[in-house]
CSV table of C-alpha atoms and ligand atoms in Angstrom, one decimal:
chain,number,residue,atom,x,y,z
A,16,MET,CA,9.5,94.3,-2.8
A,17,LYS,CA,12.1,96.0,-4.9
A,18,PHE,CA,14.0,95.2,-8.1
A,19,SER,CA,17.7,95.6,-7.7
A,20,LEU,CA,19.1,95.6,-11.3
A,21,ASN,CA,19.6,98.4,-13.8
A,22,ASP,CA,20.3,96.0,-16.7
A,23,VAL,CA,19.2,92.4,-17.4
A,24,ILE,CA,22.2,90.6,-18.7
A,25,SER,CA,22.4,87.2,-16.9
A,26,ILE,CA,19.9,85.4,-14.7
A,27,ARG,CA,22.8,84.9,-12.4
A,28,ASP,CA,22.7,88.6,-11.5
A,29,PHE,CA,19.1,88.1,-10.2
A,30,LYS,CA,18.3,87.7,-6.5
A,31,LYS,CA,15.3,85.5,-5.8
A,32,SER,CA,13.4,88.6,-4.8
A,33,ASP,CA,14.1,90.2,-8.3
A,34,VAL,CA,12.6,87.2,-10.0
A,35,GLU,CA,9.6,87.2,-7.7
A,36,TYR,CA,9.1,90.9,-8.3
A,37,ILE,CA,8.9,90.4,-12.1
A,38,LEU,CA,6.7,87.4,-11.9
A,39,LYS,CA,4.2,89.2,-9.7
A,40,LEU,CA,4.2,92.4,-11.9
A,41,ALA,CA,3.8,90.2,-15.0
A,42,GLU,CA,0.5,89.0,-13.6
A,43,GLU,CA,-0.7,92.6,-13.3
A,44,MET,CA,0.3,93.2,-16.9
A,45,GLU,CA,-1.6,90.2,-18.3
A,46,PRO,CA,-4.9,92.1,-19.0
A,47,ILE,CA,-3.0,94.8,-20.9
A,48,ALA,CA,-1.1,92.1,-22.8
A,49,ARG,CA,-4.5,90.5,-23.7
A,50,SER,CA,-5.7,93.8,-25.0
A,51,GLU,CA,-8.5,94.0,-22.3
A,52,LYS,CA,-7.0,97.2,-20.8
A,53,VAL,CA,-5.1,100.1,-22.3
A,54,CYS,CA,-1.9,101.4,-20.7
A,55,HIS,CA,-0.1,104.7,-20.8
A,56,LYS,CA,2.8,104.0,-18.4
A,57,LYS,CA,5.5,104.4,-21.0
A,58,ASP,CA,3.9,107.0,-23.3
A,59,GLY,CA,6.6,108.8,-25.3
A,60,LYS,CA,9.3,106.3,-24.4
A,61,LEU,CA,11.4,104.5,-27.0
A,62,LEU,CA,12.9,101.1,-27.0
A,63,GLY,CA,16.0,100.5,-29.2
A,64,VAL,CA,16.1,97.0,-30.6
A,65,MET,CA,19.5,95.7,-31.9
A,66,PHE,CA,19.2,92.2,-33.3
A,67,TYR,CA,22.3,90.7,-34.9
A,68,GLU,CA,20.8,87.2,-35.0
A,69,PRO,CA,17.5,85.9,-36.3
A,70,SER,CA,14.5,86.1,-34.0
A,71,THR,CA,10.7,85.9,-34.2
A,72,ARG,CA,9.2,85.6,-30.7
A,73,THR,CA,11.8,87.5,-28.7
A,74,ARG,CA,11.8,90.6,-31.0
A,75,LEU,CA,8.1,90.7,-31.7
A,76,SER,CA,7.2,90.2,-28.1
A,77,PHE,CA,9.6,93.0,-27.0
A,78,GLU,CA,8.0,95.2,-29.6
A,79,THR,CA,4.5,94.2,-28.5
A,80,SER,CA,5.4,94.8,-24.9
A,81,MET,CA,6.8,98.2,-25.4
A,82,LYS,CA,3.7,99.3,-27.5
A,83,ARG,CA,1.3,97.8,-25.0
A,84,LEU,CA,2.9,100.0,-22.4
A,85,GLY,CA,2.2,103.0,-24.5
A,86,GLY,CA,5.8,103.4,-25.9
A,87,ASP,CA,7.3,102.8,-29.3
A,88,VAL,CA,10.2,101.0,-30.8
A,89,ILE,CA,13.2,101.8,-33.1
A,90,GLY,CA,16.0,99.5,-34.3
A,91,PHE,CA,17.1,96.8,-36.7
A,92,ASN,CA,16.6,93.1,-36.9
A,93,GLN,CA,19.5,92.3,-39.3
A,94,LYS,CA,22.9,93.8,-40.1
A,95,GLN,CA,21.8,94.3,-43.7
A,96,GLY,CA,20.9,97.9,-44.3
A,97,THR,CA,22.8,99.3,-41.3
A,98,SER,CA,26.3,100.7,-41.0
A,99,ILE,CA,27.5,97.4,-39.5
A,100,GLN,CA,27.9,96.4,-43.2
A,101,LYS,CA,30.3,99.4,-43.6
A,102,GLY,CA,32.4,98.1,-40.7
A,103,GLU,CA,30.8,99.9,-37.7
A,104,VAL,CA,31.7,98.2,-34.5
A,105,LEU,CA,29.2,97.2,-31.8
A,106,TYR,CA,30.5,99.9,-29.4
A,107,ASP,CA,29.7,102.7,-31.9
A,108,THR,CA,26.3,101.3,-33.0
A,109,ALA,CA,25.3,100.9,-29.3
A,110,GLN,CA,26.4,104.5,-28.6
A,111,ILE,CA,24.1,105.7,-31.3
A,112,VAL,CA,21.0,103.6,-30.4
A,113,SER,CA,21.5,104.8,-26.8
A,114,GLN,CA,21.3,108.4,-27.9
A,115,TYR,CA,18.0,107.7,-29.6
A,116,SER,CA,16.2,105.5,-27.1
A,117,ASP,CA,15.4,104.9,-23.4
A,118,ALA,CA,16.6,101.3,-23.2
A,119,ILE,CA,18.3,98.8,-25.5
A,120,VAL,CA,17.4,95.2,-26.2
A,121,LEU,CA,20.4,93.3,-27.8
A,122,ARG,CA,20.7,89.9,-29.4
A,123,HIS,CA,24.2,89.1,-30.6
A,124,ASP,CA,26.1,86.0,-31.6
A,125,MET,CA,29.0,86.7,-29.2
A,126,GLU,CA,28.8,85.6,-25.6
A,127,GLY,CA,29.4,88.6,-23.4
A,128,ALA,CA,28.1,91.1,-26.0
A,129,ALA,CA,25.3,92.4,-23.8
A,130,ARG,CA,27.5,92.9,-20.7
A,131,TYR,CA,30.0,94.8,-22.9
A,132,VAL,CA,27.3,97.1,-24.2
A,133,ALA,CA,25.8,97.6,-20.7
A,134,ASN,CA,29.2,98.7,-19.4
A,135,ASN,CA,29.4,101.3,-22.2
A,136,VAL,CA,26.1,103.0,-22.5
A,137,ASP,CA,23.9,105.1,-20.2
A,138,VAL,CA,20.6,103.5,-20.8
A,139,PRO,CA,19.4,100.1,-19.4
A,140,VAL,CA,20.4,97.1,-21.5
A,141,ILE,CA,18.5,93.8,-21.8
A,142,ASN,CA,20.2,90.7,-23.1
A,143,ALA,CA,17.9,89.0,-25.7
A,144,GLY,CA,20.5,86.2,-26.2
A,145,ASP,CA,24.3,86.3,-26.5
A,146,GLY,CA,25.6,83.3,-28.5
A,147,ALA,CA,25.4,80.2,-26.4
A,148,GLY,CA,25.6,82.3,-23.3
A,149,GLN,CA,22.4,83.6,-21.6
A,150,HIS,CA,18.8,84.4,-22.4
A,151,PRO,CA,17.5,85.8,-19.1
A,152,THR,CA,14.1,87.1,-20.4
A,153,GLN,CA,13.3,83.7,-21.8
A,154,THR,CA,14.0,82.2,-18.4
A,155,LEU,CA,11.7,84.6,-16.7
A,156,LEU,CA,8.9,83.8,-19.1
A,157,ASP,CA,9.6,80.1,-18.7
A,158,LEU,CA,9.3,80.4,-14.9
A,159,TYR,CA,6.2,82.5,-15.3
A,160,THR,CA,4.7,79.7,-17.5
A,161,ILE,CA,5.4,77.0,-14.9
A,162,LYS,CA,4.1,79.2,-12.1
A,163,ARG,CA,0.9,80.1,-14.0
A,164,GLU,CA,0.2,76.5,-15.1
A,165,LYS,CA,1.4,74.6,-12.0
A,166,GLY,CA,0.4,77.2,-9.4
A,167,ASP,CA,3.8,77.2,-7.8
A,168,LEU,CA,7.5,76.5,-8.4
A,169,LYS,CA,7.7,74.4,-5.2
A,170,ASN,CA,8.2,70.6,-5.5
A,171,ILE,CA,8.4,70.7,-9.2
A,172,LYS,CA,10.5,68.3,-11.4
A,173,VAL,CA,11.6,69.5,-14.8
A,174,ALA,CA,13.2,67.5,-17.6
A,175,LEU,CA,15.4,69.5,-20.0
A,176,VAL,CA,15.7,67.8,-23.3
A,177,GLY,CA,17.9,68.2,-26.4
A,178,ASP,CA,20.8,70.5,-27.0
A,179,LEU,CA,22.0,71.3,-23.5
A,180,LYS,CA,25.5,72.1,-24.7
A,181,TYR,CA,24.8,75.0,-27.0
A,182,GLY,CA,21.3,76.1,-26.0
A,183,ARG,CA,21.3,79.4,-24.2
A,184,THR,CA,17.7,79.1,-23.0
A,185,VAL,CA,18.7,76.1,-20.8
A,186,HIS,CA,22.0,77.6,-19.7
A,187,SER,CA,19.9,80.4,-18.2
A,188,LEU,CA,17.0,78.4,-17.0
A,189,VAL,CA,18.9,76.0,-14.8
A,190,TYR,CA,20.2,78.8,-12.6
A,191,ALA,CA,16.7,80.0,-11.9
A,192,LEU,CA,15.4,76.5,-11.4
A,193,ALA,CA,18.2,75.9,-8.9
A,194,MET,CA,17.3,79.1,-7.1
A,195,PHE,CA,13.8,77.7,-6.6
A,196,ASN,CA,15.0,74.2,-5.6
A,197,VAL,CA,13.5,72.6,-8.6
A,198,GLU,CA,14.7,69.1,-9.4
A,199,ILE,CA,16.2,68.7,-12.9
A,200,ILE,CA,16.6,65.8,-15.3
A,201,PHE,CA,19.0,66.5,-18.1
A,202,ILE,CA,18.2,64.4,-21.2
A,203,SER,CA,20.6,64.8,-24.2
A,204,PRO,CA,22.9,62.9,-26.5
A,205,LYS,CA,26.3,62.4,-24.8
A,206,GLU,CA,27.8,64.9,-27.2
A,207,LEU,CA,25.4,67.6,-26.2
A,208,GLN,CA,25.4,67.4,-22.4
A,209,MET,CA,25.2,70.4,-20.1
A,210,PRO,CA,28.7,72.0,-19.8
A,211,GLN,CA,30.6,70.8,-16.7
A,212,GLU,CA,31.1,74.2,-15.3
A,213,ILE,CA,27.3,74.8,-15.2
A,214,LEU,CA,26.9,71.3,-13.5
A,215,ASP,CA,29.5,72.4,-11.0
A,216,ASP,CA,27.6,75.6,-10.2
A,217,LEU,CA,24.4,73.6,-9.7
A,218,THR,CA,26.2,71.3,-7.3
A,219,LYS,CA,27.4,74.3,-5.4
A,220,MET,CA,23.8,75.6,-5.3
A,221,LYS,CA,22.7,72.3,-3.9
A,222,CYS,CA,20.5,71.6,-6.9
A,223,LYS,CA,19.2,68.1,-7.2
A,224,PHE,CA,19.8,66.8,-10.8
A,225,LYS,CA,20.5,63.7,-12.8
A,226,ILE,CA,21.9,63.1,-16.3
A,227,GLU,CA,20.2,60.7,-18.8
A,228,THR,CA,20.2,60.0,-22.5
A,229,GLN,CA,16.9,58.2,-22.9
A,230,LEU,CA,13.7,60.3,-23.4
A,231,VAL,CA,10.5,58.3,-22.8
A,232,ASN,CA,11.5,56.4,-19.6
A,233,ASN,CA,12.7,59.6,-17.9
A,234,ILE,CA,9.7,61.9,-18.5
A,235,GLN,CA,7.0,59.7,-16.9
A,236,ASP,CA,6.7,61.5,-13.6
A,237,VAL,CA,8.0,65.0,-14.3
A,238,ASP,CA,5.9,68.1,-14.1
A,239,VAL,CA,7.5,69.9,-17.1
A,240,ILE,CA,9.2,68.6,-20.2
A,241,TYR,CA,11.2,71.4,-21.7
A,242,MET,CA,12.2,70.5,-25.3
A,243,THR,CA,14.9,72.4,-27.2
A,244,ARG,CA,16.1,72.6,-30.8
A,245,ILE,CA,19.6,71.3,-31.7
A,246,GLN,CA,21.5,74.6,-32.2
A,247,LYS,CA,22.7,73.8,-35.7
A,248,GLU,CA,24.3,77.2,-36.2
A,249,ARG,CA,26.6,76.8,-33.2
A,250,PHE,CA,28.3,73.5,-34.3
A,251,PRO,CA,31.9,74.1,-35.5
A,252,ASP,CA,31.5,71.0,-37.8
A,253,PRO,CA,28.3,70.3,-39.8
A,254,GLN,CA,29.1,66.5,-39.7
A,255,GLU,CA,28.8,66.6,-35.9
A,256,TYR,CA,25.3,68.1,-36.2
A,257,LEU,CA,24.2,65.3,-38.6
A,258,LYS,CA,25.3,62.8,-36.0
A,259,VAL,CA,23.0,64.1,-33.3
A,260,LYS,CA,20.0,65.6,-35.1
A,261,GLY,CA,16.5,64.1,-34.8
A,262,GLN,CA,17.3,62.0,-31.8
A,263,TYR,CA,14.3,63.0,-29.6
A,264,THR,CA,10.8,63.5,-30.9
A,265,LEU,CA,7.8,63.9,-28.7
A,266,THR,CA,4.9,62.2,-30.5
A,267,ARG,CA,1.2,62.4,-29.7
A,268,ASN,CA,1.3,58.9,-28.4
A,269,ILE,CA,4.0,59.7,-25.9
A,270,VAL,CA,2.5,63.0,-24.7
A,271,GLN,CA,-1.0,61.6,-24.3
A,272,LYS,CA,0.2,59.2,-21.7
A,273,ILE,CA,2.0,61.7,-19.5
A,274,ASP,CA,0.8,64.4,-17.1
A,275,GLY,CA,3.6,66.8,-17.4
A,276,ILE,CA,3.2,70.0,-19.5
A,277,VAL,CA,5.3,70.3,-22.7
A,278,MET,CA,7.2,73.5,-23.1
A,279,HIS,CA,9.6,74.7,-25.8
A,280,PRO,CA,11.2,78.1,-26.3
A,281,LEU,CA,10.6,77.6,-30.0
A,282,PRO,CA,11.4,77.5,-32.9
A,283,ARG,CA,10.7,73.8,-33.2
A,284,VAL,CA,12.4,71.8,-35.9
A,285,ASP,CA,11.5,68.2,-35.4
A,286,GLU,CA,11.3,67.8,-31.6
A,287,ILE,CA,7.5,67.9,-31.2
A,288,SER,CA,5.1,66.4,-33.7
A,289,PHE,CA,2.5,68.8,-35.0
A,290,ASP,CA,-0.3,66.5,-33.8
A,291,VAL,CA,0.8,67.2,-30.2
A,292,ASP,CA,-0.3,70.8,-30.5
A,293,THR,CA,-4.0,70.1,-29.8
A,294,LEU,CA,-3.4,68.2,-26.6
A,295,ASP,CA,-4.1,70.0,-23.3
A,296,ASN,CA,-0.6,69.7,-22.0
A,297,ALA,CA,1.0,71.3,-25.1
A,298,LEU,CA,1.9,74.6,-23.6
A,299,TYR,CA,4.5,76.1,-26.0
A,300,PHE,CA,2.3,78.6,-27.8
A,301,LYS,CA,0.8,79.8,-24.5
A,302,GLN,CA,4.4,80.1,-23.2
A,303,ALA,CA,5.2,82.4,-26.1
A,304,PHE,CA,2.3,84.6,-25.2
A,305,TYR,CA,3.5,84.8,-21.6
A,306,GLY,CA,6.6,86.5,-23.0
A,307,VAL,CA,4.6,89.6,-23.4
A,308,PRO,CA,3.4,90.3,-19.8
A,309,VAL,CA,6.9,89.2,-18.5
A,310,ARG,CA,8.7,91.6,-20.9
A,311,MET,CA,6.2,94.3,-20.1
A,312,ALA,CA,7.0,93.9,-16.4
A,313,LEU,CA,10.8,94.2,-17.2
A,314,LEU,CA,10.5,97.2,-19.5
A,315,ASN,CA,8.1,99.0,-17.1
A,316,THR,CA,10.6,98.4,-14.3
A,317,LEU,CA,13.8,99.3,-16.1
A,318,ILE,CA,12.7,102.3,-18.1
A,319,LYS,CA,12.3,105.3,-15.8
B,429,LIG,C1,15.7,80.5,-28.6
B,429,LIG,C2,17.0,81.3,-28.8
B,429,LIG,O1,17.1,82.2,-29.6
B,429,LIG,O2,17.9,81.0,-28.0
B,429,LIG,N1,14.6,81.1,-29.2
B,429,LIG,C3,13.9,82.1,-28.5
B,429,LIG,O3,14.4,83.1,-28.1
B,429,LIG,N2,12.6,81.7,-28.1
B,429,LIG,C4,15.8,79.1,-28.8
B,429,LIG,C5,16.4,78.6,-30.1
B,429,LIG,O4,16.7,79.4,-31.0
B,429,LIG,O5,16.5,77.4,-30.3
C-alpha cells in the first residue's frame, strides 16, 4: 500500500487506498500515542503550526503527535503577537514558516486558504480547517473512531446532526462515508441543511442518504450519532443563529435507550447533556484521543 498525496487539503483528494493506508498506520501509532513506547522517527524535524482561528483539540493533538514522533513544533495560535497584525499577508507568513519548518498545519477562516498555501510553499501543507470548507484530518480520525469501535466501516448507518450548512467537519466526513458506502441520515433544522452541491456529489457517488428534521425518531437504529455544534461565528446575521440554536440536545434518557455510539468533533455547546458522558456509548472524548495516532500517521507519512 502507498500514500499518493504530498499535501492534505481536502478529503476529496484522497483515494480509498490513501484513507486505508492512514487508518492502518494509525493503529501502529497507538502504543506511542498512549506513551507505552517511545519513537524517534521524526527526531530533529519541525512542524510549523499556523492557526488563524481558535482551536483546542486540533492544535494540541497536532503538537502532541509531532512530539510523540520525536519532532518539535513552532508557530502561532492567534494573529495577536505576529506580523499579521502589521498587515503581513498569508502568502508571506507561509513563506516564512516554510523556511523554518518541515511541514505546515494551517487553520484559517477562508475557504481555500490551505490549497492556496500548498500551491505556494515547498513543504507539505495540512489543512486543519478552512472556514466552512474542509477538515480532512478530523474526518480521518472520525473514520478511525468508527472503525476501532465498530470493527469495520461496512454496513454502517450514520446520523449527522446539527449544523450541516456551516459545519466543515460534516462537509468533509460525508465524502469519506460515501467512499465506504456508509448510509447517511442528515438531521438538521431546515435552515441548516447540507448544501445542495454536496448532496448532488453524494448522489453522483451513489451514496444512500435521507434528510430529516426530527432527532429522536431517526436515531433509533443507527450505528453512529454524530452531533455537531451550531457554527455561530459563521452566521451572517446573529438573529438567524438565535432562531436555530438549542434545537437538538441528546439527554441521558435518549442515549440510554439506543445502541449507537455518540460522536462529536467538539467543542460541545448544548448538544449533549453532561450526564451522557458516563454512558458506555459516549465516545467523543475517546474520539479526541484517536486524533493523536491518526495525525501521527499523517505527519510520519508526509514529513520525509
Ligand atoms: C471543529 C472545527 O473546528 O471545525 N472542531 C474541531 O476541530 N474538533 C468543530 C467545531 O468547531 O464545531
